[in-house]
Amino acid sequence: MPLLGCIADDFTGATDLAAMLVGNGMRTVQLIGVPRGPEALPEADALVVALKSRTAPVAEAVADSLAALEALRRGGCRQFFFKYCSTFDSTDQGNIGPVADALLAALDAGFALACPAFPANGRSVYQGHLFVGSDLLNESGMENHPLTPMRDANLVRVLSRQTEGAVGLVPYAVVERGETAIRQALTALQEQGRRYAIVDALNERHLFAIGAASARHPLITGGSGVAMGLPENFRRAGLLAARPDAAFLADAPGFAAVIAGSCSRATLGQIARARETFPTLELDPLARPDARALARQALAWAEERLGATPVVIAASAPPERVRALQEKLGRAEAGALVEAALAEISAALVARGVRRLVVAGGETAGAVVAGLGVRRLRIGAAIDPGVPWTRAEGSGPPLLLALKSGNFGAPDFFLKAFDQLGASLAA
Ligand code: ADP
């Protein structure tokens, strides 16, 4: 029976959380979308349902989150986690407040903590204010985000605008004193009628203490950081055995490939580095704005090269070339065309025996996984923070996947991914 049931508001955020739980000793499976009715849930200690609810209309985000909660409850989970971005991506309409309100009501619970801190990635919360590195959230670049501009770093205020419930704060001075002090402060806020508590955290010691203090909370909300302390609660309660093999994945021998659709600076650098070692094809959707034709070109190229060395197929391009295609086709159409081509290429590569596939780009990964019909990923060891190897589970062929959000990963990520695969596989 799973112990912890998690609902994540986007795909790569779900993977990030799942990797955190595996890293702390829970066998974890990521479910893509709400599990359908009679579908039996997989064997795992933690389940993470990946939704696309971060920027969806409020009513849809709430409905999807409640459906996920219901499926996780039916599956036997006894504690629940609502995962959002460590930059608290939301607007005054939601969706963090409304989704958390709905989950609390469904669980018949009156209180939850909220902590997006993730010190390893520079996100810390001090006196309720969220910092990205040394900058306040509203001066970090997030104030210009196209969908969820964050113009206020005071999370007590930000969350208060999204809920009718009262929001309190557990400040640094309390968190620094550890588990018991935090637990008492949370209980006091709840007794004063607060529905939420923003909890300060500057380092991992704080996050572990917050995790320990929330062992009895039905719902915890936050970034993946605050989940690091939760597995230990289940071990202390005798519900979870030590699991040295939590990151174990069964092997899937076959060819290896990288598919890149992210145009982030990080991904462009990673492709440049991989090109020195792996055969690399750079697609030119501007010269050939036809998904079918791009896919045919890529397959003809790959068929001659699949072998002992991974092949790289990239649509990724620098900003001026991306802009040129967008001006030609429209922004949405440009993205959709390239995603369709990369999804078709991925499916054809798997049909030709590729079994280890690295995909770069959040939207790209979503399109590839949908194209492959993958609904579940068992999570293995992290290659770089937030990006683990995973293994698709279900009716398709055995397949190892690493799905990288654009900005993640070190410059040698694509090389490292294949070098480190052994760490996830059975001895
Ligand atoms: P990231 O995680 O970096 O945001 P995504 O995959 O989410 O990456 O988004 C990148 C988008 O850019 C995708 O929709 C992809 O199809 C599109 N894209 C990729 N290559 C090109 C290109 N050469 N021209 C225009 N758009 C492109």
Coordinates of C-alpha atoms and ligand atoms in Angstrom, one line a residue:
M1 CA 0.0 0.0 0.0
P2 CA 1.3 3.4 -0.8
L3 CA 1.8 5.8 2.2
L4 CA 2.2 9.2 0.7
G5 CA -0.1 10.5 -2.1
C6 CA 1.1 13.5 -4.0
I7 CA -0.6 15.9 -6.4
A8 CA 1.8 18.0 -8.5
D9 CA 0.6 21.0 -10.5
D10 CA 2.9 20.2 -13.5
F11 CA 4.8 17.4 -15.1
T12 CA 8.5 18.2 -14.4
G13 CA 7.6 19.4 -10.9
A14 CA 6.1 16.0 -10.3
T15 CA 9.3 14.3 -11.4
D16 CA 11.4 16.7 -9.2
L17 CA 9.3 15.7 -6.2
A18 CA 9.4 12.0 -7.0
A19 CA 13.2 12.1 -7.3
M20 CA 13.3 13.8 -3.9
L21 CA 11.3 11.0 -2.3
V22 CA 13.3 8.3 -4.0
G23 CA 16.5 10.0 -2.8
N24 CA 15.2 9.7 0.7
G25 CA 14.2 6.1 0.5
M26 CA 10.7 5.8 -0.8
R27 CA 10.0 3.7 -3.9
T28 CA 8.0 6.2 -6.0
V29 CA 5.9 6.0 -9.2
Q30 CA 4.7 9.1 -11.1
L31 CA 1.3 8.8 -12.7
I32 CA 0.7 11.0 -15.7
G33 CA -2.8 12.5 -15.3
V34 CA -5.5 11.3 -12.9
P35 CA -5.5 7.4 -12.9
R36 CA -8.6 6.2 -14.6
G37 CA -11.4 4.4 -12.7
P38 CA -10.6 0.7 -12.4
E39 CA -6.8 1.1 -13.1
A40 CA -5.0 -0.7 -10.3
L41 CA -2.4 1.6 -8.7
P42 CA 1.2 0.4 -8.9
E43 CA 3.3 -1.1 -6.1
A44 CA 5.1 1.8 -4.4
D45 CA 5.7 3.7 -1.2
A46 CA 4.7 7.1 -2.7
L47 CA 2.6 8.0 -5.7
V48 CA 2.8 11.4 -7.5
V49 CA 0.0 12.4 -9.8
A50 CA 1.3 14.8 -12.4
L51 CA -1.4 17.3 -13.4
K52 CA -1.3 20.4 -15.7
S53 CA -3.1 22.6 -13.2
R54 CA -0.6 25.3 -12.6
T55 CA -2.1 27.8 -15.1
A56 CA -5.4 26.0 -15.9
P57 CA -8.6 27.8 -15.1
V58 CA -9.3 27.6 -11.3
A59 CA -12.3 25.3 -11.6
E60 CA -10.5 22.8 -13.7
A61 CA -7.4 22.9 -11.5
V62 CA -9.6 22.2 -8.4
A63 CA -11.6 19.5 -10.2
D64 CA -8.5 17.7 -11.4
S65 CA -6.8 17.9 -8.0
L66 CA -9.8 16.5 -6.2
A67 CA -10.0 13.6 -8.7
A68 CA -6.4 12.9 -8.1
L69 CA -6.9 13.0 -4.3
E70 CA -9.8 10.6 -4.6
A71 CA -7.8 8.1 -6.6
L72 CA -4.9 8.3 -4.2
R73 CA -7.2 7.8 -1.2
R74 CA -8.8 4.8 -2.9
G75 CA -5.3 3.5 -3.4
G76 CA -4.7 3.6 0.4
C77 CA -2.5 6.6 0.8
R78 CA -2.6 8.0 4.4
Q79 CA -0.9 11.4 4.0
F80 CA -1.2 13.8 1.1
F81 CA 1.2 16.4 -0.5
F82 CA 0.2 19.2 -2.8
K83 CA 3.3 20.1 -4.8
Y84 CA 3.7 23.5 -6.5
C85 CA 6.7 25.4 -7.8
S86 CA 9.5 26.6 -5.5
T87 CA 8.8 30.1 -6.9
F88 CA 5.2 29.9 -5.8
D89 CA 3.9 30.3 -9.4
S90 CA 0.3 31.5 -9.1
T91 CA -1.9 34.6 -9.6
D92 CA -4.3 36.4 -7.2
Q93 CA -7.0 34.0 -8.6
G94 CA -5.0 30.9 -7.8
N95 CA -4.3 28.1 -8.3
I96 CA -2.4 27.4 -5.0
G97 CA -5.0 28.8 -2.6
P98 CA -8.1 27.4 -4.2
V99 CA -6.6 23.9 -4.8
A100 CA -5.3 23.7 -1.2
D101 CA -8.7 24.9 0.1
A102 CA -10.5 22.2 -1.8
L103 CA -8.1 19.5 -0.8
L104 CA -8.4 20.5 2.9
A105 CA -12.2 20.5 2.7
A106 CA -12.2 17.0 1.0
L107 CA -9.9 15.7 3.7
D108 CA -12.0 17.2 6.4
A109 CA -8.9 19.0 7.7
G110 CA -8.6 22.6 8.8
F111 CA -5.0 23.4 8.4
A112 CA -1.9 22.9 6.3
L113 CA 1.6 24.4 6.1
A114 CA 2.9 26.0 3.0
C115 CA 6.7 26.0 2.3
P116 CA 8.1 26.4 -1.2
A117 CA 11.8 26.6 0.1
F118 CA 14.4 24.6 -1.9
P119 CA 17.8 25.7 -0.7
A120 CA 19.7 23.5 -3.1
N121 CA 18.2 25.6 -5.9
G122 CA 18.6 28.9 -4.1
R123 CA 14.9 29.2 -2.9
S124 CA 14.6 30.2 0.7
V125 CA 11.9 31.7 2.8
Y126 CA 12.7 34.3 5.5
Q127 CA 10.1 36.2 7.6
G128 CA 7.6 34.9 5.0
H129 CA 9.5 36.4 2.1
L130 CA 10.6 34.2 -0.7
F131 CA 14.1 34.7 -2.1
V132 CA 15.6 33.3 -5.3
G133 CA 19.3 33.3 -4.5
S134 CA 20.0 36.7 -3.0
D135 CA 17.0 38.4 -4.7
L136 CA 13.5 38.8 -3.5
L137 CA 11.0 36.8 -5.6
N138 CA 9.6 40.0 -7.2
E139 CA 13.1 41.1 -8.3
S140 CA 14.3 37.7 -9.5
G141 CA 12.9 37.8 -13.0
M142 CA 9.7 36.0 -11.9
E143 CA 8.0 39.4 -11.9
N144 CA 8.1 39.1 -15.7
H145 CA 6.9 35.5 -16.1
P146 CA 4.4 35.4 -19.0
L147 CA 1.7 33.4 -17.1
T148 CA 2.3 33.8 -13.4
P149 CA 4.2 37.1 -12.8
M150 CA 5.2 37.2 -9.1
R151 CA 5.2 40.9 -8.0
D152 CA 5.1 40.3 -4.3
A153 CA 7.6 38.3 -2.3
N154 CA 5.6 38.3 0.9
L155 CA 3.9 34.8 0.8
V156 CA 1.6 35.5 3.7
R157 CA 0.1 38.3 1.6
V158 CA 0.3 36.3 -1.7
L159 CA -1.5 33.3 -0.3
S160 CA -4.0 35.5 1.6
R161 CA -5.2 36.9 -1.7
Q162 CA -6.0 33.4 -3.0
T163 CA -8.0 32.1 0.0
E164 CA -10.6 33.2 2.4
G165 CA -8.8 31.3 5.1
A166 CA -6.4 33.2 7.4
V167 CA -2.7 32.8 6.8
G168 CA -0.1 32.9 9.6
L169 CA 3.7 32.6 9.7
V170 CA 6.2 30.3 11.5
P171 CA 9.2 32.5 11.5
Y172 CA 12.9 31.6 11.2
A173 CA 13.5 32.1 15.0
V174 CA 11.1 29.2 15.7
V175 CA 12.2 27.0 12.8
E176 CA 15.8 27.3 14.0
R177 CA 14.8 25.8 17.3
G178 CA 13.7 22.6 15.6
E179 CA 10.9 20.0 15.4
T180 CA 9.2 20.5 18.7
A181 CA 9.1 24.3 18.5
I182 CA 7.8 24.1 15.0
R183 CA 5.1 21.6 15.9
Q184 CA 4.0 23.8 18.8
A185 CA 3.9 26.9 16.6
L186 CA 1.8 25.1 14.0
T187 CA -0.6 23.9 16.6
A188 CA -0.9 27.4 18.1
L189 CA -1.7 28.9 14.6
Q190 CA -4.3 26.2 14.0
E191 CA -5.9 26.9 17.3
Q192 CA -6.0 30.6 16.6
G193 CA -8.1 29.7 13.5
R194 CA -5.5 30.1 10.8
R195 CA -6.0 27.8 7.8
Y196 CA -2.4 28.1 6.5
A197 CA 1.1 28.7 7.9
I198 CA 3.9 29.9 5.7
V199 CA 7.0 28.3 7.2
D200 CA 10.4 29.9 6.9
A201 CA 13.3 27.7 5.8
L202 CA 16.8 28.6 4.9
N203 CA 18.5 25.2 4.8
E204 CA 18.0 21.4 4.6
R205 CA 18.2 21.1 8.4
H206 CA 15.1 23.4 8.6
L207 CA 13.3 21.3 5.9
F208 CA 13.9 18.0 7.8
A209 CA 12.7 19.6 11.0
I210 CA 9.5 20.9 9.3
G211 CA 8.9 17.5 7.8
A212 CA 9.3 15.8 11.2
A213 CA 6.9 18.4 12.8
S214 CA 4.2 17.7 10.2
A215 CA 4.1 13.9 10.6
R216 CA 0.4 14.0 11.6
H217 CA -0.8 16.6 9.1
P218 CA -3.3 15.1 6.6
L219 CA -2.1 17.6 4.0
I220 CA 1.3 19.3 3.4
T221 CA 1.8 21.8 0.7
G222 CA 5.0 23.1 -0.8
G223 CA 7.9 22.6 -3.2
S224 CA 9.8 19.4 -3.4
G225 CA 12.3 20.6 -0.7
V226 CA 9.9 20.2 2.2
A227 CA 9.1 16.6 1.2
M228 CA 12.7 15.5 2.1
G229 CA 11.7 15.1 5.7
L230 CA 8.6 13.0 5.2
P231 CA 10.0 9.5 4.5
E232 CA 11.7 9.5 7.9
N233 CA 8.3 10.0 9.6
F234 CA 7.1 6.7 8.0
R235 CA 10.3 4.9 9.0
R236 CA 9.9 6.2 12.6
A237 CA 6.3 5.0 12.7
G238 CA 7.4 1.5 11.5
L239 CA 5.5 1.8 8.3
L240 CA 8.4 2.0 5.9
A241 CA 11.4 -0.3 5.8
A242 CA 14.9 0.9 5.0
R243 CA 15.1 0.7 1.2
P244 CA 18.6 0.8 -0.2
D245 CA 17.0 -0.2 -3.5
A246 CA 14.5 2.6 -3.7
A247 CA 16.1 3.9 -6.9
F248 CA 16.3 0.5 -8.6
L249 CA 15.0 0.2 -12.1
A250 CA 14.8 -3.0 -14.2
D251 CA 17.1 -2.8 -17.3
A252 CA 15.8 -2.2 -20.8
P253 CA 18.6 -3.1 -23.2
G254 CA 18.5 -1.4 -26.6
F255 CA 19.7 1.6 -28.5
A256 CA 20.0 5.1 -26.9
A257 CA 18.9 8.5 -28.2
V258 CA 18.5 12.1 -27.1
I259 CA 15.5 14.2 -28.4
A260 CA 15.8 17.9 -27.7
G261 CA 13.0 20.5 -28.2
S262 CA 14.0 22.9 -25.5
C263 CA 15.6 26.1 -26.7
S264 CA 16.8 27.2 -23.3
R265 CA 20.4 28.4 -23.0
A266 CA 21.2 25.4 -20.8
T267 CA 19.9 22.9 -23.4
L268 CA 21.7 24.6 -26.3
G269 CA 24.9 24.3 -24.3
Q270 CA 24.3 20.7 -23.5
I271 CA 23.7 19.9 -27.2
A272 CA 26.9 21.7 -28.2
R273 CA 28.8 19.6 -25.6
A274 CA 27.1 16.3 -26.7
R275 CA 27.9 17.0 -30.4
E276 CA 31.6 16.5 -29.7
T277 CA 30.9 12.9 -28.8
F278 CA 27.6 11.7 -30.2
P279 CA 26.3 11.7 -33.8
T280 CA 24.0 14.8 -33.8
L281 CA 21.3 15.9 -36.2
E282 CA 20.0 19.4 -36.1
L283 CA 16.6 19.7 -37.6
D284 CA 15.7 22.9 -39.4
P285 CA 11.9 23.5 -39.0
L286 CA 12.3 26.9 -40.6
A287 CA 13.5 25.5 -43.9
R288 CA 11.1 22.6 -43.7
P289 CA 8.0 23.5 -41.6
D290 CA 6.4 20.1 -42.0
A291 CA 6.3 17.7 -39.1
R292 CA 6.0 14.6 -41.3
A293 CA 8.9 15.6 -43.5
L294 CA 11.1 16.4 -40.5
A295 CA 10.3 13.0 -39.0
R296 CA 11.2 11.2 -42.2
Q297 CA 14.5 13.1 -42.5
A298 CA 15.4 12.3 -38.8
L299 CA 14.5 8.6 -39.2
A300 CA 16.5 8.1 -42.4
W301 CA 19.5 9.7 -40.6
A302 CA 19.1 7.7 -37.4
E303 CA 18.6 4.3 -39.1
E304 CA 22.2 4.5 -40.4
R305 CA 23.5 5.5 -37.0
L306 CA 21.7 3.5 -34.3
G307 CA 24.4 1.4 -32.6
A308 CA 26.6 1.4 -29.5
T309 CA 26.7 5.2 -29.3
P310 CA 23.6 7.4 -28.5
V311 CA 22.3 9.6 -31.3
V312 CA 21.1 13.1 -30.7
I313 CA 18.2 14.7 -32.7
A314 CA 17.6 18.4 -31.9
A315 CA 15.1 20.9 -33.1
S316 CA 16.5 23.4 -30.5
A317 CA 17.5 26.7 -32.0
P318 CA 18.8 30.1 -30.7
P319 CA 16.2 32.8 -30.0
E320 CA 16.3 34.5 -33.4
R321 CA 15.6 31.3 -35.3
V322 CA 12.8 30.4 -32.9
R323 CA 11.3 33.9 -33.5
A324 CA 11.6 33.5 -37.2
L325 CA 9.5 30.3 -37.2
Q326 CA 7.0 31.9 -34.8
E327 CA 6.6 34.8 -37.1
K328 CA 6.1 32.5 -40.0
L329 CA 3.6 30.2 -38.3
G330 CA 2.4 31.8 -35.1
R331 CA 3.7 31.0 -31.7
A332 CA 1.4 28.2 -30.8
E333 CA 1.6 26.6 -34.3
A334 CA 5.4 26.7 -34.3
G335 CA 5.6 24.9 -30.9
A336 CA 3.0 22.4 -31.9
L337 CA 4.7 21.6 -35.2
V338 CA 8.0 20.9 -33.6
E339 CA 6.4 18.9 -30.8
A340 CA 4.5 16.8 -33.2
A341 CA 7.7 16.1 -35.2
L342 CA 9.7 15.1 -32.1
A343 CA 6.9 12.9 -30.7
E344 CA 6.7 11.1 -34.1
I345 CA 10.4 10.7 -34.2
S346 CA 10.5 9.3 -30.6
A347 CA 7.8 6.8 -31.3
A348 CA 9.5 5.6 -34.5
L349 CA 12.9 5.3 -32.7
V350 CA 11.3 3.2 -30.0
A351 CA 9.7 1.0 -32.7
R352 CA 13.2 0.5 -34.1
G353 CA 14.7 -0.6 -30.8
V354 CA 15.6 2.5 -28.9
R355 CA 15.1 1.7 -25.2
R356 CA 17.0 4.6 -23.5
L357 CA 15.6 8.0 -24.3
V358 CA 16.6 11.4 -22.9
V359 CA 14.1 14.2 -23.8
A360 CA 14.9 17.9 -23.2
G361 CA 12.1 20.4 -22.8
G362 CA 9.0 20.4 -20.5
E363 CA 6.4 20.7 -23.3
T364 CA 8.5 18.5 -25.5
A365 CA 8.6 15.8 -22.9
G366 CA 4.8 16.0 -22.4
A367 CA 4.3 15.5 -26.2
V368 CA 6.8 12.6 -26.4
V369 CA 5.3 10.8 -23.4
A370 CA 1.8 11.3 -24.7
G371 CA 2.9 10.1 -28.2
L372 CA 4.4 7.0 -26.6
G373 CA 1.2 6.3 -24.6
V374 CA 3.2 6.3 -21.4
R375 CA 1.0 6.8 -18.3
R376 CA 3.4 5.7 -15.5
L377 CA 7.0 6.3 -14.7
R378 CA 8.9 4.4 -11.9
I379 CA 11.5 6.8 -10.6
G380 CA 15.2 6.0 -10.4
A381 CA 18.4 7.8 -9.4
A382 CA 18.8 11.5 -10.1
I383 CA 21.3 12.4 -12.9
D384 CA 21.3 16.0 -11.9
P385 CA 19.1 17.6 -9.2
G386 CA 15.4 17.2 -10.2
V387 CA 16.1 14.9 -13.2
P388 CA 16.1 11.2 -12.6
W389 CA 16.2 8.2 -14.9
T390 CA 12.7 6.7 -15.0
R391 CA 11.2 3.5 -16.4
A392 CA 7.9 3.5 -18.3
E393 CA 5.4 1.0 -16.8
G394 CA 2.4 -0.3 -18.7
S395 CA 1.6 -2.1 -21.9
G396 CA 4.3 -0.7 -24.1
P397 CA 7.9 -2.0 -24.6
P398 CA 10.3 -1.7 -21.7
L399 CA 11.7 1.8 -21.9
L400 CA 14.1 4.0 -19.8
L401 CA 13.3 7.7 -20.0
A402 CA 15.0 10.8 -18.6
L403 CA 12.8 13.9 -19.0
K404 CA 14.6 17.2 -18.5
S405 CA 13.0 20.5 -18.1
G406 CA 14.8 23.0 -20.3
N407 CA 16.9 24.9 -17.7
F408 CA 17.9 21.8 -15.6
G409 CA 21.1 19.9 -15.8
A410 CA 24.9 20.6 -16.0
P411 CA 26.6 21.3 -19.3
D412 CA 27.6 17.7 -19.8
F413 CA 24.0 16.4 -18.9
F414 CA 23.5 14.2 -22.0
L415 CA 26.8 12.5 -21.6
K416 CA 26.4 12.1 -17.9
A417 CA 22.9 10.7 -18.3
F418 CA 24.2 7.6 -20.1
D419 CA 27.3 7.3 -18.0
Q420 CA 25.2 7.2 -14.8
L421 CA 22.4 4.9 -16.0
G422 CA 24.2 2.0 -14.3
A423 CA 23.5 3.6 -10.9
S424 CA 19.7 3.1 -11.5
L425 CA 19.9 -0.5 -12.9
A426 CA 19.9 -3.8 -11.0
A427 CA 23.3 -5.1 -10.2
Ligands
ADP1 P1 11.6 24.3 -22.0 O1 11.5 23.2 -20.9 O2 13.0 24.8 -22.3 O3 10.6 25.4 -21.8 P2 9.8 23.2 -23.9 O4 9.9 21.9 -24.6 O5 8.8 23.3 -22.8 O6 11.2 23.6 -23.4 O7 9.4 24.4 -24.9 C1 10.2 24.6 -26.1 C2 9.2 24.9 -27.2 O8 9.9 25.4 -28.3 C3 8.4 23.6 -27.7 O9 7.1 23.9 -27.9 C4 9.2 23.3 -28.9 O10 8.3 22.6 -29.8 C5 9.5 24.6 -29.5 N1 10.7 24.6 -30.4 C6 11.7 23.7 -30.5 N2 12.5 24.0 -31.5 C7 12.0 25.1 -32.1 C8 12.4 25.9 -33.2 N3 13.6 25.6 -33.9 N4 11.7 26.9 -33.6 C9 10.5 27.2 -32.9 N5 10.1 26.5 -31.8 C10 10.8 25.5 -31.4

